[in-house]
C-alpha positions as a printed NumPy array, in Angstrom:
array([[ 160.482,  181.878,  -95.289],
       [ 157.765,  179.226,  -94.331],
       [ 156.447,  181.262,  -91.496],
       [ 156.582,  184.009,  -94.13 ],
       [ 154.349,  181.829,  -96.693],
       [ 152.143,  180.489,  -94.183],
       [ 151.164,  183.929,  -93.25 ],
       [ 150.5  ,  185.304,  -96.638],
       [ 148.506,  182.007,  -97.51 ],
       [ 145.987,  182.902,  -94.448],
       [ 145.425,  186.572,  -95.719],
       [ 144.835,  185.634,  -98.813],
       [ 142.434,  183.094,  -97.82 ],
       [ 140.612,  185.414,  -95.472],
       [ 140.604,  188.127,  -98.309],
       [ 138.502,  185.378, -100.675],
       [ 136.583,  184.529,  -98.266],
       [ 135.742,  188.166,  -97.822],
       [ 135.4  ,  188.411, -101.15 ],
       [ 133.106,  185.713, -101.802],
       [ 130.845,  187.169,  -98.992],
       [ 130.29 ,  190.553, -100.732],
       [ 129.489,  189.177, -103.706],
       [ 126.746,  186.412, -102.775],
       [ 125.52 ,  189.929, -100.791],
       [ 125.221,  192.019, -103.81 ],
       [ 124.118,  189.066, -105.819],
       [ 120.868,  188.728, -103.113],
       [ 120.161,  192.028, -102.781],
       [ 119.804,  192.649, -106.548],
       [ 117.77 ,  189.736, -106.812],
       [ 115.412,  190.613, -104.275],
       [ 113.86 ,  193.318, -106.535],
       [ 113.65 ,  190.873, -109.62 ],
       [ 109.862,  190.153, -108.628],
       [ 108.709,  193.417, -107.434],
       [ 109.806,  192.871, -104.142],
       [ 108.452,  190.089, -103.933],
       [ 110.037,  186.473, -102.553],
       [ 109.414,  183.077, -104.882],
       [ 107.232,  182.094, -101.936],
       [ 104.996,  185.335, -102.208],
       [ 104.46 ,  185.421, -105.8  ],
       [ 101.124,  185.363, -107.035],
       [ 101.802,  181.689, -108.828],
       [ 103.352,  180.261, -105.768],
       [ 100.004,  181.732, -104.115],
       [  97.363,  180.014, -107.014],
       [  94.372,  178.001, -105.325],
       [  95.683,  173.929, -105.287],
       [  91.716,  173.263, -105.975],
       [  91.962,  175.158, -109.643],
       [  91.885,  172.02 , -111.121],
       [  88.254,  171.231, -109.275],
       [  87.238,  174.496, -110.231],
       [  87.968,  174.662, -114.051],
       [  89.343,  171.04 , -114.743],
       [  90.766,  172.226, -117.817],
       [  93.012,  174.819, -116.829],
       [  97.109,  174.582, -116.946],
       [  99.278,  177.376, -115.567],
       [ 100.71 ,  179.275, -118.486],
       [ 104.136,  180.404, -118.99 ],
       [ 104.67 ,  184.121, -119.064],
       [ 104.031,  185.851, -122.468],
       [ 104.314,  189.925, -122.698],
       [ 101.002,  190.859, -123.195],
       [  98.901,  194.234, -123.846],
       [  99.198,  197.345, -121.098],
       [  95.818,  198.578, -120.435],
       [  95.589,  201.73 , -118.433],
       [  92.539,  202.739, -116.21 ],
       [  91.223,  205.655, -115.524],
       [  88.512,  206.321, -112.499],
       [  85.154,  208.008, -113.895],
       [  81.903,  208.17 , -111.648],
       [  78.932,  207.064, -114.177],
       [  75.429,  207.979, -113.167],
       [  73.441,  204.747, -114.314],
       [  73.446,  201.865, -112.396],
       [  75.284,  198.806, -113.736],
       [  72.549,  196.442, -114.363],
       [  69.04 ,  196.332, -113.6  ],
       [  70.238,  193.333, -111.405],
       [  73.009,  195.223, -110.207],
       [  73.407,  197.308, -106.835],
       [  76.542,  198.976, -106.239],
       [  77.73 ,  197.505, -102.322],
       [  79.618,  201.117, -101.608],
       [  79.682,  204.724, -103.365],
       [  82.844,  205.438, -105.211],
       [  84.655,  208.576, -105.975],
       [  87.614,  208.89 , -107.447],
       [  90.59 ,  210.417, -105.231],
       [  92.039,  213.475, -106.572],
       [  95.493,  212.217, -107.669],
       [  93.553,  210.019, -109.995],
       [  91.181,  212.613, -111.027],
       [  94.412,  215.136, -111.613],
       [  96.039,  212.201, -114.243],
       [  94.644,  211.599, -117.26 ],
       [  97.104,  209.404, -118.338],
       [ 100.134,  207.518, -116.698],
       [ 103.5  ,  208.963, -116.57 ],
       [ 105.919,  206.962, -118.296],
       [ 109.197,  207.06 , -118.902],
       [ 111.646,  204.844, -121.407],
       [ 113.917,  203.856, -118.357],
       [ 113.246,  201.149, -115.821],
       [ 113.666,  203.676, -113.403],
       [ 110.126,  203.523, -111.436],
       [ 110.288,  201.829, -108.282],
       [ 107.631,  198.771, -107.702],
       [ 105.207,  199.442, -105.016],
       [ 104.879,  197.271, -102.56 ],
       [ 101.364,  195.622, -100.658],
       [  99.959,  197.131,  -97.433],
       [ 101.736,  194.518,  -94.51 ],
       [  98.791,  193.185,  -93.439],
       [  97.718,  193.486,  -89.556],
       [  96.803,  190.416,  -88.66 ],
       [  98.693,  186.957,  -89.951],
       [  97.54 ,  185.778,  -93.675],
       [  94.819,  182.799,  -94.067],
       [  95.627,  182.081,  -97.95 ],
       [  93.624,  178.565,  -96.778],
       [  90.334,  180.828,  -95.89 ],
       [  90.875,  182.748,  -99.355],
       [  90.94 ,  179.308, -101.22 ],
       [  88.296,  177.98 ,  -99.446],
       [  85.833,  180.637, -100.464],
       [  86.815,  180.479, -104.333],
       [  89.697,  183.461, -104.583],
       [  91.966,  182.016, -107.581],
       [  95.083,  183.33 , -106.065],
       [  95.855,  184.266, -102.31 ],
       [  96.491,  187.565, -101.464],
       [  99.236,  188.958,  -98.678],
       [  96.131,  192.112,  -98.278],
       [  93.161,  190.385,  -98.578],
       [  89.927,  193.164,  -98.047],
       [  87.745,  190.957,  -95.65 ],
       [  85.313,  193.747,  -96.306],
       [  85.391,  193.594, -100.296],
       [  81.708,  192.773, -102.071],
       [  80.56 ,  193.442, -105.445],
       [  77.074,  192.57 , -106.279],
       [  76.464,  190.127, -109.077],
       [  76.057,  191.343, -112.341],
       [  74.332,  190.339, -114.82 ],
       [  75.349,  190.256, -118.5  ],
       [  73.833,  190.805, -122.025],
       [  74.935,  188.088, -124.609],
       [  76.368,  191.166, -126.382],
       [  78.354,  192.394, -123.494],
       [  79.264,  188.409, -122.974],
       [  80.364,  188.212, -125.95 ],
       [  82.75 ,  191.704, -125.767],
       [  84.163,  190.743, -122.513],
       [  85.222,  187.498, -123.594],
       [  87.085,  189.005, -126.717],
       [  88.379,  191.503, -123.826],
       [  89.832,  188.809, -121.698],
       [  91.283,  187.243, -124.876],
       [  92.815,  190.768, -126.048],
       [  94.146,  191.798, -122.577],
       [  95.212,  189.254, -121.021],
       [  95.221,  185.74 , -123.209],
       [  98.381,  184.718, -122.462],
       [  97.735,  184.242, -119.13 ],
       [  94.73 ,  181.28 , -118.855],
       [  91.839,  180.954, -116.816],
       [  93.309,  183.211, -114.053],
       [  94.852,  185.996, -116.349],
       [  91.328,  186.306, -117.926],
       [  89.616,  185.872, -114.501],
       [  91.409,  189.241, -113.252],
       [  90.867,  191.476, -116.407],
       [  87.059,  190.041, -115.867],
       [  87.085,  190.894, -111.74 ],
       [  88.239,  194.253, -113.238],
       [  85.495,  194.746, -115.856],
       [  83.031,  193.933, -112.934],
       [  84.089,  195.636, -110.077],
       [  84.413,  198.949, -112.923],
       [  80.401,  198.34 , -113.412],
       [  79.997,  197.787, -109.583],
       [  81.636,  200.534, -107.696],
       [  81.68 ,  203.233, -110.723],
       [  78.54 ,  202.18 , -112.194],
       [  79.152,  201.764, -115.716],
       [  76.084,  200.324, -117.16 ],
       [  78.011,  198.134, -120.222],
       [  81.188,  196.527, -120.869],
       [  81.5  ,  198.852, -124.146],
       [  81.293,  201.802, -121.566],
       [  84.132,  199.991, -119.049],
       [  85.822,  199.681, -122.095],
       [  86.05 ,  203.586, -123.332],
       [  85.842,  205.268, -120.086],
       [  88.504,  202.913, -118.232],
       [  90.506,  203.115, -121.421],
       [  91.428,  199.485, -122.128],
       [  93.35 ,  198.568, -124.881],
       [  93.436,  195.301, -125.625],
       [  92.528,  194.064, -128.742],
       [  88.482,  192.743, -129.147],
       [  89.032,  192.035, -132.632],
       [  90.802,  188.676, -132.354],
       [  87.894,  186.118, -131.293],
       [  88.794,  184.264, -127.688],
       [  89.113,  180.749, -126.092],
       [  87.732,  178.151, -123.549],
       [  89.686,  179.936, -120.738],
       [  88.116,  183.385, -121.217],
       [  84.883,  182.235, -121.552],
       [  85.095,  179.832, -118.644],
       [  86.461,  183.468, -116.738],
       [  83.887,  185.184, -117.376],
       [  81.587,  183.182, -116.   ],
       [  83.041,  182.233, -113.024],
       [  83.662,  185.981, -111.979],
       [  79.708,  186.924, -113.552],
       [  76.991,  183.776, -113.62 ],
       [  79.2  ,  182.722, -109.688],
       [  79.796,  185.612, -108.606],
       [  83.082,  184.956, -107.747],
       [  86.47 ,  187.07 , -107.6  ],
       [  90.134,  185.857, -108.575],
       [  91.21 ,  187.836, -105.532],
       [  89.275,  189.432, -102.185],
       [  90.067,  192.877, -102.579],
       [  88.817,  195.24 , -105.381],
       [  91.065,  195.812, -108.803],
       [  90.912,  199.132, -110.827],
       [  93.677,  199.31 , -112.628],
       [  96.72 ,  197.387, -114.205],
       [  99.413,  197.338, -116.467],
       [ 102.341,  194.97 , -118.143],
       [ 105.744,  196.63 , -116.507],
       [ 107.204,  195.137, -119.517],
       [ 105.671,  196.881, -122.089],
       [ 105.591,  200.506, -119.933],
       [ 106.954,  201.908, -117.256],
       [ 104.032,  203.961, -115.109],
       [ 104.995,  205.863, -111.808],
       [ 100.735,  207.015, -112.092],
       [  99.656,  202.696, -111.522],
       [ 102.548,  202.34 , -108.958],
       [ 101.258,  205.272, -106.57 ],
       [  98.241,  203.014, -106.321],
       [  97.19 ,  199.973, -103.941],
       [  98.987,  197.275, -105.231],
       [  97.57 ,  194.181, -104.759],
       [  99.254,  191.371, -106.552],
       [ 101.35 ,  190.155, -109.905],
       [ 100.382,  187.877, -111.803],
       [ 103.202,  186.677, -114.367],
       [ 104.284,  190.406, -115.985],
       [ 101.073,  192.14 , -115.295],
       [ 100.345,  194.159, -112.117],
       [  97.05 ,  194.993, -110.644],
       [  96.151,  198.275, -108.538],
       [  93.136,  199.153, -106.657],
       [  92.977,  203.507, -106.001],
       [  93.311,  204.775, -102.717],
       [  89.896,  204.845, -100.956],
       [  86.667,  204.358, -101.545]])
């Protein structure tokens, strides 16, 4: 009867212990998609430069807030940006993006995240944060350049109501992204104004609530510097929490930053 009892006491012990296995298992592998596929250690706020503070002294990482969905859509303007702008490289849009008009959505969470290109070469996030980039990047374009732009104190004054409307939940950086956006729009597609970004790349965010230090402070690092929150060129993004979008995850995804992802199109 002991033997008996000894016996059944190991199987069940090996059967928990099974047990216990398959669920940490299942309890990893569902996790591992909570982030779009991305680890704590890649995440865009695990990524942010550690000199932010040097660069706007100001600034404090935000929590994540929901905020507004804005959805881009490639159009080829004939005017230059600026008088002081010069486009670095000729755009056209692909023909998947020409052939949507407007994301495809669905009410279920049932688009899969897309992923960044693995890079070739091992990742310097030192030599992005050395040269200014707000947040390293796993797919950094060594080969990204927009030219500086310069802006009108109307169209100042709209993209800093922009950054507030699209993205003011998330600081310096949030509004540093939407305003990379904005520029590399008037750089690479050539719209002349922020009002025309605005229509033809069909943001949404409100421009009607005023804006703060952090937007402002954005908009002129990414315009009077000439800097970039990240090296590689952003055309589109959107709040996954707000919309689902199978069009902006068939893009170049380059990074998230809280609950908003950001896209560049295929090609140049």
């Amino acid at each position: 009867m002991k033997f008996f009892n000894k016996n059944v006491n190991k199987v069940l012990s090996v059967v928990l212990v099974v047990i216990s296995v398959f669920v940490v298992l299942q309890f990893v592998c569902s996790n591992g998609t909570l982030n779009a596929g991305e680890t704590p250690r890649e995440s865009a706020m695990a990524r942010v430069n550690p000199n932010i503070q040097r660069i706007v002294p100001t600034t404090a990482v935000p929590a994540t807030v929901p905020v507004e969905t804005t959805t881009a859509k490639p159009k080829v303007a004939t005017q230059p940006a600026t008088k002081a702008t010069k486009a670095t490289k000729a755009t056209k849009a692909t023909k998947a993006a020409k052939a949507t008009t407007q994301p495809i959505t669905t009410e279920a969470a049932t688009v899969p995240f897309a992923t960044a290109i693995p890079p070739k070469e091992p990742v310097d996030y030192q030599s992005q944060w050395d040269a200014g980039y707000l947040v390293a990047i796993d797919n950094p374009d060594k080969t990204y350049e927009c030219a500086k732009v310069t802006l009108t104190d109307e169209d100042r004054d709209l993209l800093e109501r922009l950054c507030m409307g699209e993205f003011g939940s998330g600081g310096f950086i949030g509004a540093a992204l939407i305003a990379q956006s904005v520029k590399d729009a008037m750089c690479f597609d050539g719209y002349p104004t922020v009002e025309s970004v605005i229509k033809n790349c069909h943001y949404t965010g409100s421009t009607k609530i005023g804006t703060n230090e952090a937007c402002i402070q954005a908009v002129s690092y990414i315009f009077d510097e000439n800097k970039d929150a990240v090296q590689h060129r952003i055309m589109y993004m959107y709040n996954p929490d707000m919309v689902q979008s199978a069009f902006h995850e068939s893009q170049n995804y380059i990074l998230t930053y809280q609950t908003v992802r950001f896209f560049d199109r295929w090609g140049y």
